[in-house]
Tab-separated table of C-alpha atoms in Angstrom:
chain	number	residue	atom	x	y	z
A	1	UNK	CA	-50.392	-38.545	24.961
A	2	UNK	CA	-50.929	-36.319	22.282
A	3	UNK	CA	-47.476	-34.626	23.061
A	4	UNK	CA	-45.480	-38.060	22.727
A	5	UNK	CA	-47.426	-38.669	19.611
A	6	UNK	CA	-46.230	-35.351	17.839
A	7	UNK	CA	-42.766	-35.165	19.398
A	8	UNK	CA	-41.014	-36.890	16.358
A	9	UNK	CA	-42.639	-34.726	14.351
A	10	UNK	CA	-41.766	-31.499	16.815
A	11	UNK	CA	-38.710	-32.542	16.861
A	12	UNK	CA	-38.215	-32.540	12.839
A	13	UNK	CA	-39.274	-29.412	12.710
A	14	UNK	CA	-36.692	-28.104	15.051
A	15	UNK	CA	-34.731	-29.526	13.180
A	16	UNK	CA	-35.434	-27.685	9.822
A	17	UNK	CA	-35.950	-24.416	11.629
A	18	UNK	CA	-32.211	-25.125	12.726
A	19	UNK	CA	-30.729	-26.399	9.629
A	20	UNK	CA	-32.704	-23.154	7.300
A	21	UNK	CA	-31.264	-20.560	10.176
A	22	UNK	CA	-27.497	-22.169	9.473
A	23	UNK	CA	-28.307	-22.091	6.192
A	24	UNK	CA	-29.806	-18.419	6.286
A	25	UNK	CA	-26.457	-17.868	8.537
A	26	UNK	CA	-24.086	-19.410	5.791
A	27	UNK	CA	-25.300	-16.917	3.163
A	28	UNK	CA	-24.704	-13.900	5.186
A	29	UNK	CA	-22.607	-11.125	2.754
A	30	UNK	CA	-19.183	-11.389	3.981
A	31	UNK	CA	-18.766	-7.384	4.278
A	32	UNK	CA	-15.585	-5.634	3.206
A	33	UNK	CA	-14.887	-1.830	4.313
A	34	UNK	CA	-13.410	0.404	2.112
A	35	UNK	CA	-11.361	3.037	3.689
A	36	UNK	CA	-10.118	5.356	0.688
A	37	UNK	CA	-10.431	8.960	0.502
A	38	UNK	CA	-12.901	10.129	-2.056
A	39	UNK	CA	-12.255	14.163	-1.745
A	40	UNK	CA	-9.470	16.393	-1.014
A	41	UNK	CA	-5.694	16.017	-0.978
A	42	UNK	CA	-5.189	12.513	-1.913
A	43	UNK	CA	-8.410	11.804	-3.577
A	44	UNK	CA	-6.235	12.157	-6.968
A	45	UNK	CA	-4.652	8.860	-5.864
A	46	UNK	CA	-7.390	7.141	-3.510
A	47	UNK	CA	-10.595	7.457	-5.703
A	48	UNK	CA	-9.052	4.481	-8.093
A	49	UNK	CA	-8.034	2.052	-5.237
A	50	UNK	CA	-11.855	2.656	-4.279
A	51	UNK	CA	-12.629	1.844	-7.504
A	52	UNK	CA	-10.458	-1.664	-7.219
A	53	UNK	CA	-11.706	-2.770	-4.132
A	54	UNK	CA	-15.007	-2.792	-6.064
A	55	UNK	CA	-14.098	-4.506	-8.738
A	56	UNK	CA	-12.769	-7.069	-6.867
A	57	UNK	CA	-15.229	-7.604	-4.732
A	58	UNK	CA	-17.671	-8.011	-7.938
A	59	UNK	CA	-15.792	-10.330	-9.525
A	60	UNK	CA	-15.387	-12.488	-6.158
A	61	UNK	CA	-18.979	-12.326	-6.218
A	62	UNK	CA	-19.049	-13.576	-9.854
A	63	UNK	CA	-17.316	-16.653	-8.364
A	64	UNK	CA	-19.394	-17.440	-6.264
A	65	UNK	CA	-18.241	-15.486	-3.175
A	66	UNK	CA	-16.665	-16.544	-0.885
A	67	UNK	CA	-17.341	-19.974	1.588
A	68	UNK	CA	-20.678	-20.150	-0.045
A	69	UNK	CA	-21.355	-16.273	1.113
A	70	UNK	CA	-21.645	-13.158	-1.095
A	71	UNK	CA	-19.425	-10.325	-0.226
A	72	UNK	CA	-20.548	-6.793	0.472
A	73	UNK	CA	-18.680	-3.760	0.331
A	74	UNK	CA	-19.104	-1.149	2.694
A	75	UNK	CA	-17.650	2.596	1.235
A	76	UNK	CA	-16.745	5.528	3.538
A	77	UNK	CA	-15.181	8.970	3.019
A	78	UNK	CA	-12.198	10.301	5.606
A	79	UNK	CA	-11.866	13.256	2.742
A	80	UNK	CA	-8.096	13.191	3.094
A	81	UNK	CA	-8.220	14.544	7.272
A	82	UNK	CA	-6.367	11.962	9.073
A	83	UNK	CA	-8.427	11.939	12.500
A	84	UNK	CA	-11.483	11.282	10.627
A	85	UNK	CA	-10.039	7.664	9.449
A	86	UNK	CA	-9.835	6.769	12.907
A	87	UNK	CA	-13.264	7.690	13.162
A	88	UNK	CA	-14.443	6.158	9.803
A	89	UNK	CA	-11.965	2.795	10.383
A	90	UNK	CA	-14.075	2.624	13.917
A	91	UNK	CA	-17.945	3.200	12.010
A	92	UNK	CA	-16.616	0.527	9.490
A	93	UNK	CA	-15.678	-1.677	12.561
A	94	UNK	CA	-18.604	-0.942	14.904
A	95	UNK	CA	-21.446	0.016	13.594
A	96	UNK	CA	-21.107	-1.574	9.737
A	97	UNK	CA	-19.492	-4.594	11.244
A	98	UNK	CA	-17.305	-5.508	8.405
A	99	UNK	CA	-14.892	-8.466	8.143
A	100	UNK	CA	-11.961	-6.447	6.526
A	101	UNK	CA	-10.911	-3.212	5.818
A	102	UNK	CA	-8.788	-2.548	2.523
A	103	UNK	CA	-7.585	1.391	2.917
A	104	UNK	CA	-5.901	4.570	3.452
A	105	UNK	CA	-2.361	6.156	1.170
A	106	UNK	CA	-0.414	8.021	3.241
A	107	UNK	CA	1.562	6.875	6.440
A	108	UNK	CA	-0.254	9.547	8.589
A	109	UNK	CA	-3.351	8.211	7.993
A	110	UNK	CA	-2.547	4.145	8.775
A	111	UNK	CA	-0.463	5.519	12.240
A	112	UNK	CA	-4.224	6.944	12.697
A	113	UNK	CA	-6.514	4.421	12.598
A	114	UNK	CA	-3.811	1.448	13.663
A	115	UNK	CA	-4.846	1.572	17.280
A	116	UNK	CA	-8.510	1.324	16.129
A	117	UNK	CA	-7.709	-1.776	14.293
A	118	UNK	CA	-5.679	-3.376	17.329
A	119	UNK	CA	-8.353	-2.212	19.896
A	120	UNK	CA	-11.340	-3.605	17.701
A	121	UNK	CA	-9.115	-6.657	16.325
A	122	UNK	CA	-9.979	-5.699	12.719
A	123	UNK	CA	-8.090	-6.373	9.792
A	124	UNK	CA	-6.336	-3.352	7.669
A	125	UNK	CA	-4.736	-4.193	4.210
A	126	UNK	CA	-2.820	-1.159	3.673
A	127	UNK	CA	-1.633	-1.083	-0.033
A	128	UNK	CA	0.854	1.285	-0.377
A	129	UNK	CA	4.458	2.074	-0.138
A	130	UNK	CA	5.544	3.350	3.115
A	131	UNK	CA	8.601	4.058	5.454
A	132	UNK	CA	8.954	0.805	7.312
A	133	UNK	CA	9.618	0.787	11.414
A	134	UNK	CA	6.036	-0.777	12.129
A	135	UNK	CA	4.509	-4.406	12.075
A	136	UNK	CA	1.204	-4.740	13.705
A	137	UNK	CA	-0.789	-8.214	14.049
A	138	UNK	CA	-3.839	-6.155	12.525
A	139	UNK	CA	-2.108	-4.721	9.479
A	140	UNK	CA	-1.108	-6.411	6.233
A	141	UNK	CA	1.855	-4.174	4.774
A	142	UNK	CA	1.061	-5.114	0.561
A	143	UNK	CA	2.826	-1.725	-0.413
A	144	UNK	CA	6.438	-1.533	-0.451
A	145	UNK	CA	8.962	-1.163	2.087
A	146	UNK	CA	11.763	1.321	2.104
A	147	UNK	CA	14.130	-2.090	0.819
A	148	UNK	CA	11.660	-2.750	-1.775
A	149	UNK	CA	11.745	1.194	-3.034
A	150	UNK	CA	13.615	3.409	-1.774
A	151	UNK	CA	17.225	2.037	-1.182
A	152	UNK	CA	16.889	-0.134	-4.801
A	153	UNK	CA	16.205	3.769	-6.331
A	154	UNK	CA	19.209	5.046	-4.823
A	155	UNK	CA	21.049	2.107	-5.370
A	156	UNK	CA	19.987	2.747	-9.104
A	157	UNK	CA	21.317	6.291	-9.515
A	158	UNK	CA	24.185	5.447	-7.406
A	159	UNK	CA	25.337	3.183	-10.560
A	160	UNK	CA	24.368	6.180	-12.762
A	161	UNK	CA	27.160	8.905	-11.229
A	162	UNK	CA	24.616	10.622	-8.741
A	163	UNK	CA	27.506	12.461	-6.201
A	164	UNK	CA	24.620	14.856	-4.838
A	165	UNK	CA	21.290	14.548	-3.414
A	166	UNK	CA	18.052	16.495	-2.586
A	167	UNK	CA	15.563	14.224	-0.247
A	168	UNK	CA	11.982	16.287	-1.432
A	169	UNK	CA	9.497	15.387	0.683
A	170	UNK	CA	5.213	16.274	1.805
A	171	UNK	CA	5.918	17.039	5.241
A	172	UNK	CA	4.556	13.891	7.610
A	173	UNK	CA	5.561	10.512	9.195
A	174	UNK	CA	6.609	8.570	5.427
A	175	UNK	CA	8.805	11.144	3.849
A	176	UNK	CA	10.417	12.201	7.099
A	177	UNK	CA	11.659	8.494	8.096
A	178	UNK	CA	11.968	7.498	4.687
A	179	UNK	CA	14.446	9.965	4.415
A	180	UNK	CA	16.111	9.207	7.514
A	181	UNK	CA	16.827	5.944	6.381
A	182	UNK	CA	18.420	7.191	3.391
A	183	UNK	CA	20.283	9.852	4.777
A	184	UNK	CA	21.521	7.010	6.752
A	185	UNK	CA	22.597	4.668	4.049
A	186	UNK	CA	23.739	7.548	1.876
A	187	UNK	CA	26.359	7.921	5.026
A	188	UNK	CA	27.172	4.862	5.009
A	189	UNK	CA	28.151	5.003	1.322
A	190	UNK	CA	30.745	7.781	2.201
A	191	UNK	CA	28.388	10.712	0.763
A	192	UNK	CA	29.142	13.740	2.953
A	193	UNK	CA	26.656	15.379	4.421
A	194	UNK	CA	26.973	18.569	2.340
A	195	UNK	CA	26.040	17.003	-0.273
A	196	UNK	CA	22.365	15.816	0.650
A	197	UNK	CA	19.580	18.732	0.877
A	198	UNK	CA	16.558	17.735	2.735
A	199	UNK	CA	13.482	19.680	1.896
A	200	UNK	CA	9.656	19.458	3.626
A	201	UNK	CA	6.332	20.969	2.130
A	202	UNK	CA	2.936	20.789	2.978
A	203	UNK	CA	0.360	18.986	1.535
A	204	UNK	CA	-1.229	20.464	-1.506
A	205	UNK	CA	1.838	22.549	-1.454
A	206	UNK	CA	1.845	25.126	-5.183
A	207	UNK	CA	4.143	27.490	-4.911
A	208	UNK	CA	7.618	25.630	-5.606
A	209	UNK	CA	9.785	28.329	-7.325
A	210	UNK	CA	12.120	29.082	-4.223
A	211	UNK	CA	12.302	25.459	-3.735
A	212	UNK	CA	13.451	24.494	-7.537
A	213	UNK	CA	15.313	27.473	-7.253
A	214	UNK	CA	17.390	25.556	-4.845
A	215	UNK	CA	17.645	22.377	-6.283
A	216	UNK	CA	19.055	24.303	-8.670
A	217	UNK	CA	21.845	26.289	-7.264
A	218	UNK	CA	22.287	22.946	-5.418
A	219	UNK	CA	22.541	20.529	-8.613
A	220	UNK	CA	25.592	23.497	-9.911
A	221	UNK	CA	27.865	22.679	-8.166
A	222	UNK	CA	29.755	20.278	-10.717
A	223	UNK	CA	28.669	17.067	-9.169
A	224	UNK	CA	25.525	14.999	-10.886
A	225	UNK	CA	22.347	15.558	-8.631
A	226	UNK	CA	19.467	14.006	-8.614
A	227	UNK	CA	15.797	14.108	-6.395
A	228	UNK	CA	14.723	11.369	-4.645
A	229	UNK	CA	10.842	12.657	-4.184
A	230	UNK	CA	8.422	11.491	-1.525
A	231	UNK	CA	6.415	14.318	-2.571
A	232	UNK	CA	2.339	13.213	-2.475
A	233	UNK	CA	-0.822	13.993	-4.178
A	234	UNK	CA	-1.580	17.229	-6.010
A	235	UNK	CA	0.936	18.583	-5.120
A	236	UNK	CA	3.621	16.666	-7.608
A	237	UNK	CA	1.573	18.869	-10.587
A	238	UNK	CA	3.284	21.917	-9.823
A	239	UNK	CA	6.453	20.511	-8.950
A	240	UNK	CA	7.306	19.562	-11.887
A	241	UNK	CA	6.070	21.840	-13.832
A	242	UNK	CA	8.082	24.015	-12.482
A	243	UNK	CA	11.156	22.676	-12.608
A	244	UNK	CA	10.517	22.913	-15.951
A	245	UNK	CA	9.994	26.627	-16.324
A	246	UNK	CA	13.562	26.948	-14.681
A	247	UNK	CA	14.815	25.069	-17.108
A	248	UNK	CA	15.517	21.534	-15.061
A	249	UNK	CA	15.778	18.327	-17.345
A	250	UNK	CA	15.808	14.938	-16.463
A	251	UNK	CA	18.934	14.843	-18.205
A	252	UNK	CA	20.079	17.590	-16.080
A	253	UNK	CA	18.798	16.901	-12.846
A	254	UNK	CA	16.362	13.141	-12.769
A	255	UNK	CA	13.585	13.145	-10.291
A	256	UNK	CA	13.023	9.545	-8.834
A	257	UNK	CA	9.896	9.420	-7.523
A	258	UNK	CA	7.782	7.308	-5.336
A	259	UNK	CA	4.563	8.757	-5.549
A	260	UNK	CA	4.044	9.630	-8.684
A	261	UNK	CA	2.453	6.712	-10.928
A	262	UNK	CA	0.042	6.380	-13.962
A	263	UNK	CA	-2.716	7.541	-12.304
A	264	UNK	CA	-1.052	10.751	-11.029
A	265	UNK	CA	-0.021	11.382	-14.770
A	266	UNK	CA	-3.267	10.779	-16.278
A	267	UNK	CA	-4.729	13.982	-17.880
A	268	UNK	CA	-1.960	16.435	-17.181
A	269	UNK	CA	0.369	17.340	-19.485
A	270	UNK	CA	3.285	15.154	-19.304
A	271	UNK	CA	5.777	17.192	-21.333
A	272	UNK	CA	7.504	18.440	-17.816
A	273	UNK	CA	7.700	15.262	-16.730
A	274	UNK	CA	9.083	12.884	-19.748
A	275	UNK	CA	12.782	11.047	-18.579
A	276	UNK	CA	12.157	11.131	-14.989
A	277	UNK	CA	11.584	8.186	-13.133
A	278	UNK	CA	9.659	6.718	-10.430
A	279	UNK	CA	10.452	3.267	-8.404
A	280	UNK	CA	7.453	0.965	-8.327
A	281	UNK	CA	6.626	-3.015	-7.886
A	282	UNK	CA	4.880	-2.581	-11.187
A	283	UNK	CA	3.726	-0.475	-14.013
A	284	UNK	CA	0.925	-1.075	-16.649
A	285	UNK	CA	3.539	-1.306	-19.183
A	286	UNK	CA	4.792	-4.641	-17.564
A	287	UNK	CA	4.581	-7.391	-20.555
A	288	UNK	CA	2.607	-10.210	-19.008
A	289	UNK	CA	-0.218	-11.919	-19.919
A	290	UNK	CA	-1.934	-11.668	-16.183
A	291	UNK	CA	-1.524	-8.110	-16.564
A	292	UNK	CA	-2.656	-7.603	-19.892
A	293	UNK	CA	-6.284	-9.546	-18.704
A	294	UNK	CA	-5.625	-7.753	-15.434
A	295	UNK	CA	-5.896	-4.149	-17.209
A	296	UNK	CA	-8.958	-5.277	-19.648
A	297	UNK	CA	-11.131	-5.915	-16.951
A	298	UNK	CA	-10.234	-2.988	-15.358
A	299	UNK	CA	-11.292	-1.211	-18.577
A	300	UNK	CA	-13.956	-3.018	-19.026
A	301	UNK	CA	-15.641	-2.300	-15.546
A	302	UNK	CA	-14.560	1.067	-14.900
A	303	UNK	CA	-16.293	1.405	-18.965
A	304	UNK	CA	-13.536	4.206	-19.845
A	305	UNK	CA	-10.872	3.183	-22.496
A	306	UNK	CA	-8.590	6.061	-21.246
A	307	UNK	CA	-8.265	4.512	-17.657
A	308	UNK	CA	-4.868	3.226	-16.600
A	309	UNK	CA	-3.563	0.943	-13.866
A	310	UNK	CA	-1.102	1.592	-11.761
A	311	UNK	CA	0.833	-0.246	-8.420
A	312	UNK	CA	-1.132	0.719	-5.493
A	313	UNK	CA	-4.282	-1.305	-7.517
A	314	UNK	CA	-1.422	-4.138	-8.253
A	315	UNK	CA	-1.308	-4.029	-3.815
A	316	UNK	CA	-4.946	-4.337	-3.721
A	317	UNK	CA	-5.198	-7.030	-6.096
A	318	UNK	CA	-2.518	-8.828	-4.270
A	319	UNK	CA	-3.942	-8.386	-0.896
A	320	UNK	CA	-7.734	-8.892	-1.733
A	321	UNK	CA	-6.527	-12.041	-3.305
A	322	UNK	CA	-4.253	-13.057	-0.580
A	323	UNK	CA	-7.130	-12.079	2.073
A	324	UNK	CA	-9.697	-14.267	0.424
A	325	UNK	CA	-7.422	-17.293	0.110
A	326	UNK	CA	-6.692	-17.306	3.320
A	327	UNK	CA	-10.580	-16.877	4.586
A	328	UNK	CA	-11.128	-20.320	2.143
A	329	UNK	CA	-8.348	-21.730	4.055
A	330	UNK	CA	-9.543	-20.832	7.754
A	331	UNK	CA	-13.533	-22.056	6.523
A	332	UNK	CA	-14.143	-18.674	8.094
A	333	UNK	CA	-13.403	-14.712	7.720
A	334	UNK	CA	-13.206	-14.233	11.843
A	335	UNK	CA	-10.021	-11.780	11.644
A	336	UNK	CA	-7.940	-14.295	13.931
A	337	UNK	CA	-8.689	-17.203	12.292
A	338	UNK	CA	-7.583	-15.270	9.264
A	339	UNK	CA	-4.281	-13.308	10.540
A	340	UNK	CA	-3.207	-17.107	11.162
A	341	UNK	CA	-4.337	-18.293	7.930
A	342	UNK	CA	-2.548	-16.170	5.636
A	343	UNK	CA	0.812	-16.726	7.063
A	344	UNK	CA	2.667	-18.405	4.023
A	345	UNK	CA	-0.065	-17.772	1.077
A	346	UNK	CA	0.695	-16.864	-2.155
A	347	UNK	CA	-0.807	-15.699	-4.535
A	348	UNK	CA	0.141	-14.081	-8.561
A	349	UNK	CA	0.840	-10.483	-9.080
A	350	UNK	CA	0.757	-9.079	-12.378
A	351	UNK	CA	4.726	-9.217	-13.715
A	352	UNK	CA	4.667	-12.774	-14.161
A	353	UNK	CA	5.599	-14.250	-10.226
A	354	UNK	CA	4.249	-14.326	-6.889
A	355	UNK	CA	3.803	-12.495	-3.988
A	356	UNK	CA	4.005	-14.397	-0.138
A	357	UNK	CA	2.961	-13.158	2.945
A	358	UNK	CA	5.452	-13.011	5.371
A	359	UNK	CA	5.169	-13.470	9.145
A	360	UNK	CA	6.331	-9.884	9.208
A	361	UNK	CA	2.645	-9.374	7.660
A	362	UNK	CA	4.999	-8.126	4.371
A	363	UNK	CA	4.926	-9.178	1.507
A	364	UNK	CA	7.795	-10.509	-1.982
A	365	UNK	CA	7.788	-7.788	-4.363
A	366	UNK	CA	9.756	-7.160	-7.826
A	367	UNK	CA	11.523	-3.486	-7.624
A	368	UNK	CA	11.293	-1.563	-10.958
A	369	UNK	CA	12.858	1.733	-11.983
A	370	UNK	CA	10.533	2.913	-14.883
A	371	UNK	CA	11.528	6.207	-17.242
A	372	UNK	CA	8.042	8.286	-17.761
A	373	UNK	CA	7.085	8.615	-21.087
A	374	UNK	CA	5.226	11.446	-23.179
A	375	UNK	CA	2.019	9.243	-23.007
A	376	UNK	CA	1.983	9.045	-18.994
A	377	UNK	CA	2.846	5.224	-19.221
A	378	UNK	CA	7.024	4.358	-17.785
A	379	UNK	CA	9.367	2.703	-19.761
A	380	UNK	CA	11.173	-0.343	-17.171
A	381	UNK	CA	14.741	0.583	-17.267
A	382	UNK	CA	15.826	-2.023	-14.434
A	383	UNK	CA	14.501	-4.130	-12.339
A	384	UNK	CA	15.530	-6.363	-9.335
A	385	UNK	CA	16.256	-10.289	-10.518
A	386	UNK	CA	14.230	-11.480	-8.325
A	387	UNK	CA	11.272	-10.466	-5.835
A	388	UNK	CA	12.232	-8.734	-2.805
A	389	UNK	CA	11.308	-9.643	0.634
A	390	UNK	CA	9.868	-6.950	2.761
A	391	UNK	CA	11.223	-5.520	6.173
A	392	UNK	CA	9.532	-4.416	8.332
A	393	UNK	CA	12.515	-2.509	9.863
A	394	UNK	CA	15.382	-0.584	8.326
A	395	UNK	CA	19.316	-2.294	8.842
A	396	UNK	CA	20.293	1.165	8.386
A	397	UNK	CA	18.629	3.071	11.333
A	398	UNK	CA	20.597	2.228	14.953
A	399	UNK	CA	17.254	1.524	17.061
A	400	UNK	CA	16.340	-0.814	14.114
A	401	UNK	CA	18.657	-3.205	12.429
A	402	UNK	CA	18.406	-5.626	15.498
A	403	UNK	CA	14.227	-5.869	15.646
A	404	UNK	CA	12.885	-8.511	13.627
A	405	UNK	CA	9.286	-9.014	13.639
A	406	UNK	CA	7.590	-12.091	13.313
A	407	UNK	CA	3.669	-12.964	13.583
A	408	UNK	CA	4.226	-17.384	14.493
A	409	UNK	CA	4.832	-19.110	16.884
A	410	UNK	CA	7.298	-18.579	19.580
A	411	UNK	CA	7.816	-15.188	18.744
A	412	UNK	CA	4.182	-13.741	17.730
A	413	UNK	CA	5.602	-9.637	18.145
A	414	UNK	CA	6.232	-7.085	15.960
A	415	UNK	CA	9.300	-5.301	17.433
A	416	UNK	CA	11.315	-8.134	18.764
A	417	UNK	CA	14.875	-7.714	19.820
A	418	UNK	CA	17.316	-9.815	18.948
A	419	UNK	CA	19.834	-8.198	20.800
A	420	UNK	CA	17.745	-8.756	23.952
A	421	UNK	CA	16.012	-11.783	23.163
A	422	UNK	CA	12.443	-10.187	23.808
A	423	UNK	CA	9.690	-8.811	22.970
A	424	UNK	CA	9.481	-4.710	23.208
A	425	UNK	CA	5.866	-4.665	23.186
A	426	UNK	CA	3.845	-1.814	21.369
A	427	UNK	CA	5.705	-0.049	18.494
């Protein structure tokens, strides 16, 4: 008797208990990982895009979060040794249980945690420009591809009399089929094959005087030369300056480079460097209001005046902003729900347009050839008319131009051929 006389009120109770646990559930941090090396190599370039992800993440939290939830960032090391992202992308996955991963720089280091991410089903936003030949249902590509970089740069000095080329390159996975590809469309634009040097050095490579040595005896040989440079990190500091103690001007022979940005300038002496170029999606010296209030609250959270920005942040500012749209979208930040979510979004980046993600997980992207100044910051000297869409695989490599990839519905693959009408499987 007793029972049926408190069972309404039992039963309220449950009720509350239920509704505070959803509630408790609801307000769960959403957690990010953050998968940028913070020492050796490449922390030169990786410390900053740390530094974004954070800043994002506090000013998504300033918002109000994100579906009612805070977010939480979750910071690891992999010190610039590839294996250890695969073991750091796994501790974010595993053990931290995070909802998204933005992370790594160089190629070797995504081709090392990218079965992690498709054996765990996490989510990678990889933010920086690399060689194409690769879409995986885990991986958003917001860097550029080698038709959002590298073939606009040599299309660029193409129009500028360059008859001779030297392909410089750190010696792993981007440079190498980076270069491939343009070897490849170099062919195809009747250059002869004497008149491309490829070069490979290591990472954190110093010593560069042979090397300049024979970039120059290459460059004088009465045709104009320039290097296309997919040299990365700390290394790029001694590079140039030695081309510039044998006497190697832009004017004389331009570097194009596609690692070498604001950050990478900022606090060396630029003098070496000033008329050379580098190929971006954007520089800090772009003229637009969402850049101008991008950079002061960069400025004003990092609290030194003497920062700069620079296009790898640009890539995590479009992707952070792409991933949380698409999380409000799906009500939820489960990965799947996401990866179909986001198919289609768009969001601003900072020269004035948009940027879409593809179903190739790519992304639209301006191309901009920028002039370095003697302040670090690049003068735009061209850009494309329009933003770029990204491939995910090259129309100038044979085992390439006829895989599409394409994350819908009926295809859903990342290597499809068209020649074949299937699906190759695993890249």
């Amino acid at each position: 008797m007793l029972y049926r006389l408190y069972q309404p009120i039992f039963f309220v109770v449950a009720l509350t208990l239920a509704a505070m646990a959803s509630r408790a559930q609801e307000g769960e941090p959403i957690r990010v990982g953050v998968l940028h090396s913070l020492s050796g190599t490449m922390a030169i370039s990786e410390t900053t895009l740390k530094d974004t992800v954070l800043m994002l993440v506090e000013q998504q939290n300033a918002r109000g979060g994100l579906l009612g939830r805070p977010l939480e960032a979750v910071v690891v090391d992999p010190a610039s040794d590839w294996p250890l992202f695969a073991e750091k992308a796994r501790e974010l996955l595993v053990r931290e249980r995070v909802d998204v991963v933005f992370g790594c720089w160089t190629s070797v280091s995504r081709k090392s945690v990218l079965p992690v991410f498709e054996e765990l089903n996490g989510l990678l936003f990889y933010p920086v420009q690399y060689e194409g030949e690769e879409s995986s249902q885990n991986v958003f590509y917001t860097g550029a591809a080698p038709n959002q970089q590298a073939i606009p740069a040599v299309d660029y000095l193409m129009n500028q009399g360059v008859q001779r080329w030297v392909l410089a390159g750190t010696d792993y996975v981007y440079p190498r089929t980076t270069n491939k590809i343009l070897q490849a469309y170099l062919a195809q634009n009747g250059v002869a094959e004497d008149d491309i040097l490829v070069s490979y050095t290591p990472f954190g490579h110093s010593d560069w005087q042979s090397i300049v040595a024979q970039i120059k005896r290459f460059g004088g040989a009465g045709k104009k030369t320039a290097v296309v440079s997919t040299v990365n990190g700390d290394a790029n500091v001694p590079f140039y300056k030695e081309l510039a103690n044998q006497g190697i001007s832009a004017a004389d022979i331009p570097v194009i480079a596609f690692s070498v940005g604001e950050e990478e300038l900022s606090g060396i002496d630029t003098a070496p460097l000033v008329g050379h170029l580098a190929a971006w999606n954007y520089f800090m010296s772009v003229e637009e209001d969402v850049n101008y209030d991008f950079i002061d609250e960069w400025l004003a959270y990092i609290g030194d005046d003497d920062r700069v920005t620079n296009d790898p942040m640009e890539a995590h500012y479009i992707g952070f902003n792409l991933w949380a749209a698409a999380v409000e979208k799906a009500g939820t930040a489960d990965p799947s729900a996401v990866q179909e979510a986001i198919i289609g979004v768009s969001v601003p980046n900072l020269s004035g347009g948009m940027a879409t993600m593809l179903p190739n997980h790519h992304i639209t992207k301006p191309v901009l050839i920028g002039e370095i100044l003697d302040d670090g910051q690049f003068q735009v000297v061209w850009e494309t008319p329009a933003a770029v869409a990204g491939d995910a695989w090259s129309d100038y490599l044979p085992g390439s131009r006829n895989l599409m990839a394409d994350w819908t519905d009926p295809v859903r693959c990342g290597n499809y051929s068209t020649e074949e009408n299937r699906c190759l499987g695993a890249d």
